[in-house]
Amino acid sequence: MKENIIEIKNLKKYFKDVKAVDDISFNVKQGNLFAFLGLNGAGKSTTINIMCDLLQKDSGEIFIDGFSVDKDIDKIKAELGVVFQQTVLDDKLSVYENLQSRAMLYGLNKEQFLSNLNFYANKLEFSDLLKRPFGKLSGGQKRRIDIARALMHNPKILILDEPTTGLDPKTRILVWNLLGELRKLKNLTVFLTTHYMEEASEADDVVIIDSGKIVAHDTPNKLKNKYAYDFVRIYDYEKSLLEDLQKEELRFEKNKEYLEVSFDNISKAKQFVVNYNNKIKDFEVIKGKMDNVFLNVTGKILKEF
């Protein structure tokens, strides 16, 4: 059974009347992909900043790999790799110089640095960028370098704060392929905040935070089963089906392209298709999504900012 590598107990952080983090508790198991979801201002970044010792908590406890944030922060920092929304690299230095300086800060020797540099430059496809000034790179290129920077010292935990926002599909695939490989090879734990629900759907565990409080915590499938509707999307059907839906008082929406009927669970959706098989000509059954979970739990739409 996996052990908890992050333990957060009754964490609080208030800014005058604003309860940024309001008595939250959760654990992250080693090697897991953990998704921390919430709107801007919900408490995600405050929690991360406390974990990284960039902000002092008001009360509560945080243990990372068995070490207390209050007592062993230097040991903890050596085990964390962090990718913030804003880069921490120097625009004037080359990519190589930036990564070399970061490796030196963590005590890597030249051989270790070059070995890790070669690995990440290959996996994230930036070998041709090593001599270029960091400030001259595109947003997607900078993000790849920033992720390599966070991984250069082989941390046990990688914290990613909106890592793929605004990235092109190719770069997003490169990043997730690398993280999948590192989780298998090195049992890397990934602590993720994201606005992309397809990324959250791949997580082992999901916490949704709203106004400083945890409002839901479970696996994606269990959250979808509890909070999201399943759909039958019908593209071709007999017109009389609409009358049947109204008589049965079923939830449905109609647009120019399809008719969508929602159900509490997938069994009811399947039974509906069986019952109205003679009136439905072309359809698909769609499992509830994390977008629906977030909306139904918080009453808000999680979108990219």
CSV table of C-alpha atoms in Angstrom, one decimal:
chain,number,residue,atom,x,y,z
A,1,MET,CA,0.0,0.0,0.0
A,2,LYS,CA,1.3,3.5,-0.9
A,3,GLU,CA,2.4,5.7,1.9
A,4,ASN,CA,1.4,9.4,2.3
A,5,ILE,CA,4.2,11.6,1.1
A,6,ILE,CA,2.3,14.8,1.9
A,7,GLU,CA,0.1,15.2,5.0
A,8,ILE,CA,-1.8,18.4,5.6
A,9,LYS,CA,-3.7,18.7,8.9
A,10,ASN,CA,-6.1,21.5,9.9
A,11,LEU,CA,-4.3,24.1,7.8
A,12,LYS,CA,-5.4,27.7,8.3
A,13,LYS,CA,-4.3,31.0,6.7
A,14,TYR,CA,-6.3,34.2,7.1
A,15,PHE,CA,-5.7,37.6,5.7
A,16,LYS,CA,-7.7,39.9,8.0
A,17,ASP,CA,-11.3,39.0,7.2
A,18,VAL,CA,-10.4,36.7,4.2
A,19,LYS,CA,-10.2,33.0,5.1
A,20,ALA,CA,-7.8,32.1,2.3
A,21,VAL,CA,-7.3,28.6,3.7
A,22,ASP,CA,-9.9,27.6,6.3
A,23,ASP,CA,-9.0,24.4,8.3
A,24,ILE,CA,-8.2,22.0,5.4
A,25,SER,CA,-6.9,18.5,5.8
A,26,PHE,CA,-5.8,16.0,3.1
A,27,ASN,CA,-3.1,13.5,2.2
A,28,VAL,CA,-1.2,12.7,-1.0
A,29,LYS,CA,0.1,9.2,-1.6
A,30,GLN,CA,3.6,8.7,-2.9
A,31,GLY,CA,3.8,8.2,-6.7
A,32,ASN,CA,0.3,9.5,-7.2
A,33,LEU,CA,-0.9,12.3,-9.6
A,34,PHE,CA,-2.9,14.5,-7.2
A,35,ALA,CA,-5.1,17.3,-8.6
A,36,PHE,CA,-5.9,20.4,-6.5
A,37,LEU,CA,-8.8,22.2,-8.2
A,38,GLY,CA,-10.4,25.6,-7.5
A,39,LEU,CA,-11.0,29.0,-9.0
A,40,ASN,CA,-8.4,31.7,-8.6
A,41,GLY,CA,-8.6,32.9,-5.0
A,42,ALA,CA,-9.9,29.6,-3.8
A,43,GLY,CA,-6.8,28.8,-1.7
A,44,LYS,CA,-4.7,26.7,-4.0
A,45,SER,CA,-1.7,29.0,-4.3
A,46,THR,CA,-1.8,29.9,-0.6
A,47,THR,CA,-1.6,26.2,0.3
A,48,ILE,CA,1.3,25.7,-2.1
A,49,ASN,CA,3.2,28.8,-0.9
A,50,ILE,CA,2.9,27.5,2.7
A,51,MET,CA,4.1,24.0,1.6
A,52,CYS,CA,7.2,25.7,0.0
A,53,ASP,CA,7.8,28.0,3.0
A,54,LEU,CA,7.0,31.1,1.0
A,55,LEU,CA,4.2,32.0,3.3
A,56,GLN,CA,3.7,31.4,7.0
A,57,LYS,CA,0.6,29.5,8.1
A,58,ASP,CA,-1.6,30.6,11.0
A,59,SER,CA,-2.1,27.1,12.4
A,60,GLY,CA,-2.1,23.5,11.4
A,61,GLU,CA,0.6,21.0,10.4
A,62,ILE,CA,2.3,20.0,7.1
A,63,PHE,CA,4.5,17.0,6.8
A,64,ILE,CA,6.3,16.2,3.5
A,65,ASP,CA,8.0,12.8,3.3
A,66,GLY,CA,7.8,12.6,7.1
A,67,PHE,CA,9.5,16.0,7.6
A,68,SER,CA,7.7,18.9,9.3
A,69,VAL,CA,7.5,22.2,7.4
A,70,ASP,CA,8.0,23.9,10.8
A,71,LYS,CA,11.2,22.1,11.7
A,72,ASP,CA,12.8,20.5,8.6
A,73,ILE,CA,12.2,22.9,5.7
A,74,ASP,CA,15.7,22.6,4.3
A,75,LYS,CA,15.3,18.8,4.0
A,76,ILE,CA,11.9,19.4,2.4
A,77,LYS,CA,13.1,21.9,-0.2
A,78,ALA,CA,15.6,19.4,-1.4
A,79,GLU,CA,12.8,17.0,-2.2
A,80,LEU,CA,10.5,19.5,-3.9
A,81,GLY,CA,10.5,20.7,-7.5
A,82,VAL,CA,8.1,23.6,-8.1
A,83,VAL,CA,6.8,25.1,-11.3
A,84,PHE,CA,5.0,28.3,-10.6
A,85,GLN,CA,2.6,30.1,-13.0
A,86,GLN,CA,5.3,32.7,-13.5
A,87,THR,CA,8.9,31.6,-14.4
A,88,VAL,CA,11.7,32.1,-11.9
A,89,LEU,CA,14.5,31.9,-14.6
A,90,ASP,CA,16.7,34.8,-15.8
A,91,ASP,CA,15.7,36.3,-19.2
A,92,LYS,CA,19.3,37.4,-19.9
A,93,LEU,CA,21.0,34.1,-19.3
A,94,SER,CA,21.0,31.3,-21.9
A,95,VAL,CA,18.9,28.2,-21.3
A,96,TYR,CA,22.1,26.3,-20.6
A,97,GLU,CA,23.3,28.9,-18.1
A,98,ASN,CA,19.9,29.0,-16.3
A,99,LEU,CA,19.8,25.3,-15.8
A,100,GLN,CA,23.4,25.0,-14.9
A,101,SER,CA,23.0,27.7,-12.1
A,102,ARG,CA,20.0,25.9,-10.7
A,103,ALA,CA,21.8,22.6,-10.7
A,104,MET,CA,24.7,24.1,-8.8
A,105,LEU,CA,22.3,25.5,-6.2
A,106,TYR,CA,21.2,21.9,-5.5
A,107,GLY,CA,24.8,20.6,-5.3
A,108,LEU,CA,24.9,18.6,-8.5
A,109,ASN,CA,28.3,18.0,-9.9
A,110,LYS,CA,29.1,18.6,-13.6
A,111,GLU,CA,28.6,14.9,-14.6
A,112,GLN,CA,25.2,14.8,-12.8
A,113,PHE,CA,24.1,18.1,-14.4
A,114,LEU,CA,25.1,17.1,-17.9
A,115,SER,CA,23.4,13.7,-17.6
A,116,ASN,CA,20.2,15.2,-16.4
A,117,LEU,CA,20.4,18.0,-18.9
A,118,ASN,CA,20.7,15.6,-21.8
A,119,PHE,CA,17.8,13.5,-20.5
A,120,TYR,CA,15.3,16.4,-20.1
A,121,ALA,CA,16.5,18.2,-23.3
A,122,ASN,CA,15.8,15.1,-25.2
A,123,LYS,CA,12.4,14.3,-23.5
A,124,LEU,CA,11.2,17.9,-23.8
A,125,GLU,CA,12.8,18.6,-27.1
A,126,PHE,CA,14.8,21.7,-26.3
A,127,SER,CA,18.4,20.6,-27.3
A,128,ASP,CA,18.4,23.3,-30.0
A,129,LEU,CA,17.5,26.0,-27.5
A,130,LEU,CA,20.4,25.6,-25.1
A,131,LYS,CA,22.4,28.6,-26.4
A,132,ARG,CA,19.5,30.9,-26.8
A,133,PRO,CA,18.7,33.6,-24.2
A,134,PHE,CA,15.8,32.5,-22.1
A,135,GLY,CA,13.9,35.8,-22.6
A,136,LYS,CA,13.8,35.2,-26.3
A,137,LEU,CA,11.9,32.0,-26.1
A,138,SER,CA,8.1,31.5,-26.7
A,139,GLY,CA,5.8,30.8,-23.9
A,140,GLY,CA,5.7,27.1,-24.6
A,141,GLN,CA,9.4,26.8,-24.8
A,142,LYS,CA,9.9,28.7,-21.5
A,143,ARG,CA,7.4,26.3,-19.8
A,144,ARG,CA,9.4,23.3,-21.0
A,145,ILE,CA,12.6,24.8,-19.7
A,146,ASP,CA,10.9,25.7,-16.4
A,147,ILE,CA,9.7,22.1,-15.9
A,148,ALA,CA,13.2,20.8,-16.7
A,149,ARG,CA,14.6,23.3,-14.1
A,150,ALA,CA,12.2,22.0,-11.4
A,151,LEU,CA,13.2,18.4,-12.2
A,152,MET,CA,17.0,18.9,-12.5
A,153,HIS,CA,17.8,17.8,-9.0
A,154,ASN,CA,15.6,14.6,-9.1
A,155,PRO,CA,13.0,15.7,-6.5
A,156,LYS,CA,10.5,13.2,-5.0
A,157,ILE,CA,7.6,15.6,-5.4
A,158,LEU,CA,6.9,17.9,-8.4
A,159,ILE,CA,4.4,20.8,-7.7
A,160,LEU,CA,2.9,22.1,-10.9
A,161,ASP,CA,0.8,25.3,-10.7
A,162,GLU,CA,-1.1,25.5,-13.9
A,163,PRO,CA,1.7,23.9,-15.9
A,164,THR,CA,0.0,23.7,-19.3
A,165,THR,CA,-2.1,26.8,-19.4
A,166,GLY,CA,-1.8,28.3,-22.9
A,167,LEU,CA,0.4,25.6,-24.2
A,168,ASP,CA,0.1,24.1,-27.7
A,169,PRO,CA,-1.1,20.5,-27.9
A,170,LYS,CA,2.3,19.1,-28.8
A,171,THR,CA,4.0,20.7,-25.8
A,172,ARG,CA,1.3,19.5,-23.5
A,173,ILE,CA,1.8,15.9,-24.8
A,174,LEU,CA,5.5,16.2,-24.3
A,175,VAL,CA,5.1,17.3,-20.7
A,176,TRP,CA,2.6,14.6,-19.8
A,177,ASN,CA,4.5,11.9,-21.5
A,178,LEU,CA,7.6,12.9,-19.5
A,179,LEU,CA,5.7,13.0,-16.2
A,180,GLY,CA,4.1,9.6,-16.9
A,181,GLU,CA,7.6,8.1,-17.5
A,182,LEU,CA,9.0,9.7,-14.3
A,183,ARG,CA,6.1,8.4,-12.2
A,184,LYS,CA,6.9,4.9,-13.5
A,185,LEU,CA,10.7,5.0,-13.3
A,186,LYS,CA,11.2,7.1,-10.2
A,187,ASN,CA,7.8,6.9,-8.4
A,188,LEU,CA,7.6,10.7,-8.7
A,189,THR,CA,4.6,12.3,-7.0
A,190,VAL,CA,2.9,15.1,-9.0
A,191,PHE,CA,0.9,17.7,-7.2
A,192,LEU,CA,-1.1,19.5,-9.8
A,193,THR,CA,-3.3,22.6,-10.1
A,194,THR,CA,-5.0,23.0,-13.4
A,195,HIS,CA,-8.0,24.4,-15.3
A,196,TYR,CA,-7.9,21.6,-17.8
A,197,MET,CA,-10.5,19.0,-16.7
A,198,GLU,CA,-9.1,16.3,-18.9
A,199,GLU,CA,-5.8,16.5,-16.9
A,200,ALA,CA,-7.7,16.3,-13.6
A,201,SER,CA,-9.6,13.3,-15.0
A,202,GLU,CA,-6.3,11.4,-15.2
A,203,ALA,CA,-5.5,12.0,-11.5
A,204,ASP,CA,-5.4,9.3,-8.8
A,205,ASP,CA,-7.0,11.7,-6.3
A,206,VAL,CA,-8.8,15.0,-6.6
A,207,VAL,CA,-9.5,17.7,-4.0
A,208,ILE,CA,-11.8,20.6,-4.9
A,209,ILE,CA,-11.3,23.7,-2.8
A,210,ASP,CA,-13.7,26.7,-2.8
A,211,SER,CA,-13.4,29.8,-0.7
A,212,GLY,CA,-10.7,28.2,1.4
A,213,LYS,CA,-12.7,25.1,2.2
A,214,ILE,CA,-12.5,21.6,0.8
A,215,VAL,CA,-15.8,20.8,-0.8
A,216,ALA,CA,-15.1,17.5,-2.4
A,217,HIS,CA,-12.3,14.9,-2.2
A,218,ASP,CA,-12.2,11.5,-4.0
A,219,THR,CA,-11.0,9.7,-7.1
A,220,PRO,CA,-12.3,11.2,-10.5
A,221,ASN,CA,-14.6,8.3,-11.1
A,222,LYS,CA,-16.2,8.4,-7.7
A,223,LEU,CA,-16.6,12.2,-8.0
A,224,LYS,CA,-18.2,11.8,-11.4
A,225,ASN,CA,-20.5,9.1,-10.2
A,226,LYS,CA,-21.6,11.2,-7.3
A,227,TYR,CA,-21.8,14.7,-8.8
A,228,ALA,CA,-22.0,14.5,-12.6
A,229,TYR,CA,-24.8,13.4,-14.9
A,230,ASP,CA,-24.3,10.9,-17.6
A,231,PHE,CA,-25.7,11.8,-21.1
A,232,VAL,CA,-27.2,10.2,-24.1
A,233,ARG,CA,-26.4,12.4,-27.0
A,234,ILE,CA,-28.8,11.7,-29.9
A,235,TYR,CA,-28.0,12.8,-33.4
A,236,ASP,CA,-30.9,11.2,-35.4
A,237,TYR,CA,-34.3,10.5,-33.9
A,238,GLU,CA,-38.1,10.4,-34.4
A,239,LYS,CA,-39.7,13.7,-33.6
A,240,SER,CA,-42.2,12.0,-31.3
A,241,LEU,CA,-39.3,11.3,-28.9
A,242,LEU,CA,-39.4,14.9,-27.7
A,243,GLU,CA,-43.0,14.4,-26.6
A,244,ASP,CA,-42.0,11.2,-24.7
A,245,LEU,CA,-39.2,13.1,-22.9
A,246,GLN,CA,-41.6,15.8,-21.8
A,247,LYS,CA,-44.2,13.2,-20.6
A,248,GLU,CA,-41.5,11.3,-18.7
A,249,GLU,CA,-40.2,14.6,-17.3
A,250,LEU,CA,-36.6,13.7,-18.3
A,251,ARG,CA,-33.8,16.3,-18.3
A,252,PHE,CA,-32.9,17.2,-21.8
A,253,GLU,CA,-31.4,20.0,-24.0
A,254,LYS,CA,-31.9,20.4,-27.7
A,255,ASN,CA,-29.8,22.2,-30.2
A,256,LYS,CA,-29.3,22.2,-34.0
A,257,GLU,CA,-26.9,19.2,-34.0
A,258,TYR,CA,-28.2,16.9,-31.3
A,259,LEU,CA,-30.6,16.2,-28.5
A,260,GLU,CA,-28.9,15.5,-25.1
A,261,VAL,CA,-30.7,13.7,-22.3
A,262,SER,CA,-29.1,13.5,-18.8
A,263,PHE,CA,-29.3,10.8,-16.2
A,264,ASP,CA,-28.1,10.2,-12.7
A,265,ASN,CA,-26.1,7.2,-13.7
A,266,ILE,CA,-24.9,5.2,-16.6
A,267,SER,CA,-27.4,2.3,-15.9
A,268,LYS,CA,-30.4,4.7,-16.4
A,269,ALA,CA,-28.9,6.0,-19.6
A,270,LYS,CA,-28.5,2.5,-21.0
A,271,GLN,CA,-32.0,1.6,-20.0
A,272,PHE,CA,-33.4,4.7,-21.7
A,273,VAL,CA,-31.7,3.7,-25.0
A,274,VAL,CA,-33.2,0.2,-24.7
A,275,ASN,CA,-36.7,1.6,-24.0
A,276,TYR,CA,-36.6,4.0,-26.9
A,277,ASN,CA,-34.6,2.0,-29.4
A,278,ASN,CA,-37.3,2.2,-32.0
A,279,LYS,CA,-37.1,6.0,-32.0
A,280,ILE,CA,-33.3,6.5,-31.7
A,281,LYS,CA,-31.3,6.1,-34.8
A,282,ASP,CA,-27.9,7.5,-34.0
A,283,PHE,CA,-26.5,8.2,-30.6
A,284,GLU,CA,-23.6,7.9,-28.1
A,285,VAL,CA,-23.6,7.5,-24.3
A,286,ILE,CA,-21.3,10.0,-22.6
A,287,LYS,CA,-19.9,9.5,-19.1
A,288,GLY,CA,-20.2,12.6,-16.8
A,289,LYS,CA,-17.1,14.8,-16.9
A,290,MET,CA,-15.0,16.6,-14.3
A,291,ASP,CA,-16.4,19.9,-15.6
A,292,ASN,CA,-19.8,18.8,-14.5
A,293,VAL,CA,-18.4,17.7,-11.1
A,294,PHE,CA,-16.8,21.1,-10.5
A,295,LEU,CA,-19.9,23.0,-11.5
A,296,ASN,CA,-22.3,20.9,-9.4
A,297,VAL,CA,-20.0,20.9,-6.3
A,298,THR,CA,-19.2,24.7,-6.3
A,299,GLY,CA,-21.9,26.2,-8.5
A,300,LYS,CA,-19.2,27.8,-10.6
A,301,ILE,CA,-17.5,27.1,-13.9
A,302,LEU,CA,-13.8,26.3,-13.8
A,303,LYS,CA,-12.2,27.9,-16.9
A,304,GLU,CA,-8.9,29.0,-18.1
A,305,PHE,CA,-7.7,32.4,-17.1
